C-alpha cells in the first residue's frame, strides 16, 4: 500500500472521540446494576474491577461507561491496554522514539505517550483489560497512579493526573488457567468489585437480538433453541472448563440468520428442518467456543449437547 493511500485510509478510520461512537448495549439485569456501581465508584473516587469469565460483556460495559463520561465532559477519551506476560511498564506509560531521541535527546517531542499516561493527562478513562495476566512487575506500574494520582516518566519528570482521571480494570476469575494472581498491593487499591456472569435468559436473548444485523433476524422459537444449546454448555461442569460465551450464541444466530436470508431469496433450498441446520451450525461454532476439561474430547461433548437440545 503506498504512503498516501495509507494516510487517507487511516485518517478516515481514526476513532477521534469515544463520545461519538454508537454502542448497542443491553442494560437490563446485571448490566444496569453494574453500570450503577461504576457510576457510584466514579462519584466517590474509588477504583472498580469487573470480574467475569470471557465474553460476558466486561469490555462493552467499560466502553459504554467511558462514552457516557466523555459525553458529559468533552475531551475525556477512553484508553485501554489488554495485558499478558509480555506487557511492560513502557506499554502503559509510553516510550521515546529512538530516531528522534538520537537526534534531539530525551525531549518531550521524542516521547510517545502510552494509554495510561494519555488518560491521566486528559482526565479520561483507562481500562486495564485482563489485568491479572500481567506480571507483578508490570502491575506495579499502577500503584503510584492509583494511590497518588501521579506517575513518573523517565527523563521528563513526574506528572499529576487531571482530577477526572478514572481507572477500571477487568479480569477473568483467577481459577481459570493462564492468569497470574493480582498483587496484594494492587488488590488493596481496588475497592469496588463487580462480578459479571452469564446473563439470565431474557437479557441474553436481548443481547443476541441487538447484535444481529436486521437482514439476518431469526424467529423467536429459533432464538429459544439457540439459547438452549448455549445454556447446556454452562450446565455441564464435569466435562467443560470454559462454556460457550455470549459471543457463541451471537455467532450461531448470525449463521442461522444468513441461512434464513438465503432461503427467503430463493438462493438456497429450504429442505431441512431447523433442528438439522442448527445442529450443523452449532457444531462449527462450539468447536472453538468451549474449553473441555483435560482428557475430554470436545467433539464428544458437542455431540452430547446437540443430542440433548436438538434431538440429534
Ligand atoms: N450488555 C450487552 N449488550 C450488548 N451486547 C453485549 C452485552 N454484553 C455482551 N455483549 C456482546 O457480547 C460479546 C462479548 O462482550 P465483551 O467483549 O464485552 O466481553 P468480555 O467480558 O470483555 O470478554 P473477554 O473476557 O473475552 O474480553 C460482544 O460481541 C458484545 O457486543
Ligand atoms: Mg474484553
Short mmCIF file of N, CA and C and ligand atoms in Angstrom, two decimals, residues 23-28 30-32 50-63 82 127 129-130 133 170-173 196 199 203-204 206-208 210-211 245-248 250 254, ligand 1:
data_model
loop_
_atom_site.label_atom_id
_atom_site.label_comp_id
_atom_site.label_asym_id
_atom_site.label_seq_id
_atom_site.Cartn_x
_atom_site.Cartn_y
_atom_site.Cartn_z
N UNK A 23 -22.81 2.70 20.60
CA UNK A 23 -22.61 1.40 21.25
C UNK A 23 -23.98 0.78 21.52
N UNK A 24 -24.24 -0.35 20.89
CA UNK A 24 -25.52 -1.05 21.11
C UNK A 24 -25.39 -1.94 22.32
N UNK A 25 -25.95 -1.48 23.43
CA UNK A 25 -25.78 -2.24 24.67
C UNK A 25 -27.13 -2.52 25.31
N UNK A 26 -27.26 -3.69 25.90
CA UNK A 26 -28.46 -4.04 26.67
C UNK A 26 -28.15 -3.75 28.14
N UNK A 27 -29.03 -3.00 28.79
CA UNK A 27 -28.73 -2.60 30.17
C UNK A 27 -29.69 -3.21 31.18
N UNK A 28 -30.36 -4.30 30.80
CA UNK A 28 -31.23 -4.93 31.79
C UNK A 28 -30.41 -5.87 32.66
N UNK A 30 -28.08 -7.70 35.17
CA UNK A 30 -26.80 -7.39 35.82
C UNK A 30 -26.10 -6.16 35.23
N UNK A 31 -26.37 -5.85 33.95
CA UNK A 31 -25.64 -4.76 33.31
C UNK A 31 -26.05 -3.38 33.85
N UNK A 32 -27.35 -3.19 34.09
CA UNK A 32 -27.82 -1.94 34.66
C UNK A 32 -27.24 -1.74 36.05
N UNK A 50 -14.02 -5.22 37.17
CA UNK A 50 -15.08 -6.08 36.64
C UNK A 50 -14.50 -7.49 36.55
N UNK A 51 -15.16 -8.43 37.19
CA UNK A 51 -14.64 -9.79 37.21
C UNK A 51 -15.65 -10.73 36.59
N UNK A 52 -15.21 -11.49 35.60
CA UNK A 52 -16.12 -12.45 34.99
C UNK A 52 -15.45 -13.24 33.91
N UNK A 53 -16.02 -14.38 33.54
CA UNK A 53 -15.42 -15.23 32.50
C UNK A 53 -15.43 -14.54 31.14
N UNK A 54 -14.73 -15.10 30.15
CA UNK A 54 -14.67 -14.46 28.84
C UNK A 54 -16.05 -14.25 28.23
N UNK A 55 -16.20 -13.11 27.57
CA UNK A 55 -17.40 -12.87 26.76
C UNK A 55 -18.68 -12.60 27.52
N UNK A 56 -18.60 -12.08 28.75
CA UNK A 56 -19.84 -11.75 29.46
C UNK A 56 -20.18 -10.27 29.38
N UNK A 57 -19.35 -9.49 28.69
CA UNK A 57 -19.71 -8.08 28.49
C UNK A 57 -18.91 -7.08 29.30
N UNK A 58 -17.73 -7.48 29.78
CA UNK A 58 -16.92 -6.55 30.58
C UNK A 58 -16.45 -5.37 29.73
N UNK A 59 -15.93 -5.68 28.55
CA UNK A 59 -15.38 -4.60 27.72
C UNK A 59 -16.46 -3.66 27.21
N UNK A 60 -17.57 -4.22 26.76
CA UNK A 60 -18.62 -3.34 26.20
C UNK A 60 -19.17 -2.43 27.30
N UNK A 61 -19.27 -2.95 28.52
CA UNK A 61 -19.77 -2.12 29.61
C UNK A 61 -18.79 -0.97 29.91
N UNK A 62 -17.50 -1.28 29.91
CA UNK A 62 -16.50 -0.22 30.13
C UNK A 62 -16.55 0.81 29.02
N UNK A 63 -16.66 0.36 27.78
CA UNK A 63 -16.71 1.29 26.66
C UNK A 63 -17.93 2.19 26.78
N UNK A 82 -4.74 -4.26 26.80
CA UNK A 82 -5.02 -5.65 27.15
C UNK A 82 -3.70 -6.33 27.51
N UNK A 127 -8.80 1.64 30.92
CA UNK A 127 -9.19 0.26 31.24
C UNK A 127 -7.97 -0.64 31.15
N UNK A 129 -7.32 -4.10 30.83
CA UNK A 129 -8.06 -5.31 30.47
C UNK A 129 -7.21 -6.54 30.82
N UNK A 130 -7.83 -7.59 31.33
CA UNK A 130 -7.10 -8.83 31.68
C UNK A 130 -5.93 -8.52 32.60
N UNK A 133 -3.39 -11.04 34.05
CA UNK A 133 -2.44 -11.76 33.18
C UNK A 133 -1.09 -11.06 33.13
N UNK A 170 -10.41 -5.01 34.35
CA UNK A 170 -11.28 -6.15 34.07
C UNK A 170 -10.43 -7.41 34.10
N UNK A 171 -11.02 -8.48 34.57
CA UNK A 171 -10.25 -9.73 34.63
C UNK A 171 -11.17 -10.94 34.60
N UNK A 172 -10.56 -12.06 34.17
CA UNK A 172 -11.25 -13.33 34.28
C UNK A 172 -10.99 -13.86 35.69
N UNK A 173 -11.91 -14.65 36.22
CA UNK A 173 -11.71 -15.16 37.58
C UNK A 173 -10.39 -15.93 37.67
N UNK A 196 -19.54 -10.08 36.98
CA UNK A 196 -20.46 -10.31 35.86
C UNK A 196 -20.42 -11.80 35.55
N UNK A 199 -25.54 -13.95 31.59
CA UNK A 199 -26.77 -13.26 31.98
C UNK A 199 -27.97 -14.20 32.03
N UNK A 203 -32.21 -11.46 29.25
CA UNK A 203 -31.15 -10.49 28.92
C UNK A 203 -30.27 -11.02 27.79
N UNK A 204 -29.93 -12.30 27.88
CA UNK A 204 -29.05 -12.86 26.84
C UNK A 204 -29.75 -12.86 25.47
N UNK A 206 -31.97 -10.72 24.49
CA UNK A 206 -31.92 -9.31 24.04
C UNK A 206 -30.56 -8.98 23.45
N UNK A 207 -29.51 -9.49 24.09
CA UNK A 207 -28.15 -9.21 23.60
C UNK A 207 -27.95 -9.84 22.22
N UNK A 208 -28.43 -11.06 22.05
CA UNK A 208 -28.29 -11.69 20.71
C UNK A 208 -29.05 -10.85 19.69
N UNK A 210 -29.86 -7.66 19.67
CA UNK A 210 -29.26 -6.34 19.39
C UNK A 210 -28.00 -6.48 18.54
N UNK A 211 -27.38 -7.65 18.58
CA UNK A 211 -26.14 -7.87 17.82
C UNK A 211 -26.38 -8.49 16.44
N UNK A 245 -19.69 -18.66 25.48
CA UNK A 245 -19.97 -17.30 25.96
C UNK A 245 -21.12 -16.71 25.15
N UNK A 246 -21.42 -15.45 25.46
CA UNK A 246 -22.46 -14.74 24.71
C UNK A 246 -22.08 -14.68 23.23
N UNK A 247 -20.77 -14.56 22.97
CA UNK A 247 -20.30 -14.47 21.58
C UNK A 247 -20.73 -15.69 20.77
N UNK A 248 -20.71 -16.88 21.39
CA UNK A 248 -21.06 -18.09 20.66
C UNK A 248 -22.52 -18.05 20.23
N UNK A 250 -24.34 -15.40 19.71
CA UNK A 250 -24.48 -14.40 18.65
C UNK A 250 -24.02 -15.02 17.32
N UNK A 254 -26.25 -15.55 13.98
CA UNK A 254 -25.89 -14.89 12.70
C UNK A 254 -25.86 -15.91 11.56
N1 LIG B 1 -24.98 -5.99 27.70
C1 LIG B 1 -24.64 -6.21 26.43
N2 LIG B 1 -25.26 -5.57 25.43
C2 LIG B 1 -24.94 -5.80 24.14
N3 LIG B 1 -24.00 -6.65 23.73
C3 LIG B 1 -23.33 -7.32 24.69
C4 LIG B 1 -23.61 -7.15 26.08
N4 LIG B 1 -22.81 -7.95 26.78
C5 LIG B 1 -22.04 -8.60 25.89
N5 LIG B 1 -22.34 -8.23 24.61
C6 LIG B 1 -21.73 -8.75 23.39
O1 LIG B 1 -21.08 -9.96 23.71
C7 LIG B 1 -19.78 -10.01 23.17
C8 LIG B 1 -18.76 -10.13 24.28
O2 LIG B 1 -18.73 -8.96 25.07
P1 LIG B 1 -17.35 -8.34 25.62
O3 LIG B 1 -16.33 -8.33 24.54
O4 LIG B 1 -17.69 -7.06 26.25
O5 LIG B 1 -16.98 -9.44 26.70
P2 LIG B 1 -15.74 -9.52 27.71
O6 LIG B 1 -16.31 -9.89 29.03
O7 LIG B 1 -14.94 -8.27 27.62
O8 LIG B 1 -14.93 -10.73 27.11
P3 LIG B 1 -13.35 -11.10 27.27
O9 LIG B 1 -13.16 -11.58 28.67
O10 LIG B 1 -13.15 -12.21 26.29
O11 LIG B 1 -12.58 -9.86 26.93
C9 LIG B 1 -19.62 -8.75 22.32
O12 LIG B 1 -19.93 -9.06 21.00
C10 LIG B 1 -20.65 -7.79 22.89
O13 LIG B 1 -21.11 -6.93 21.91
#
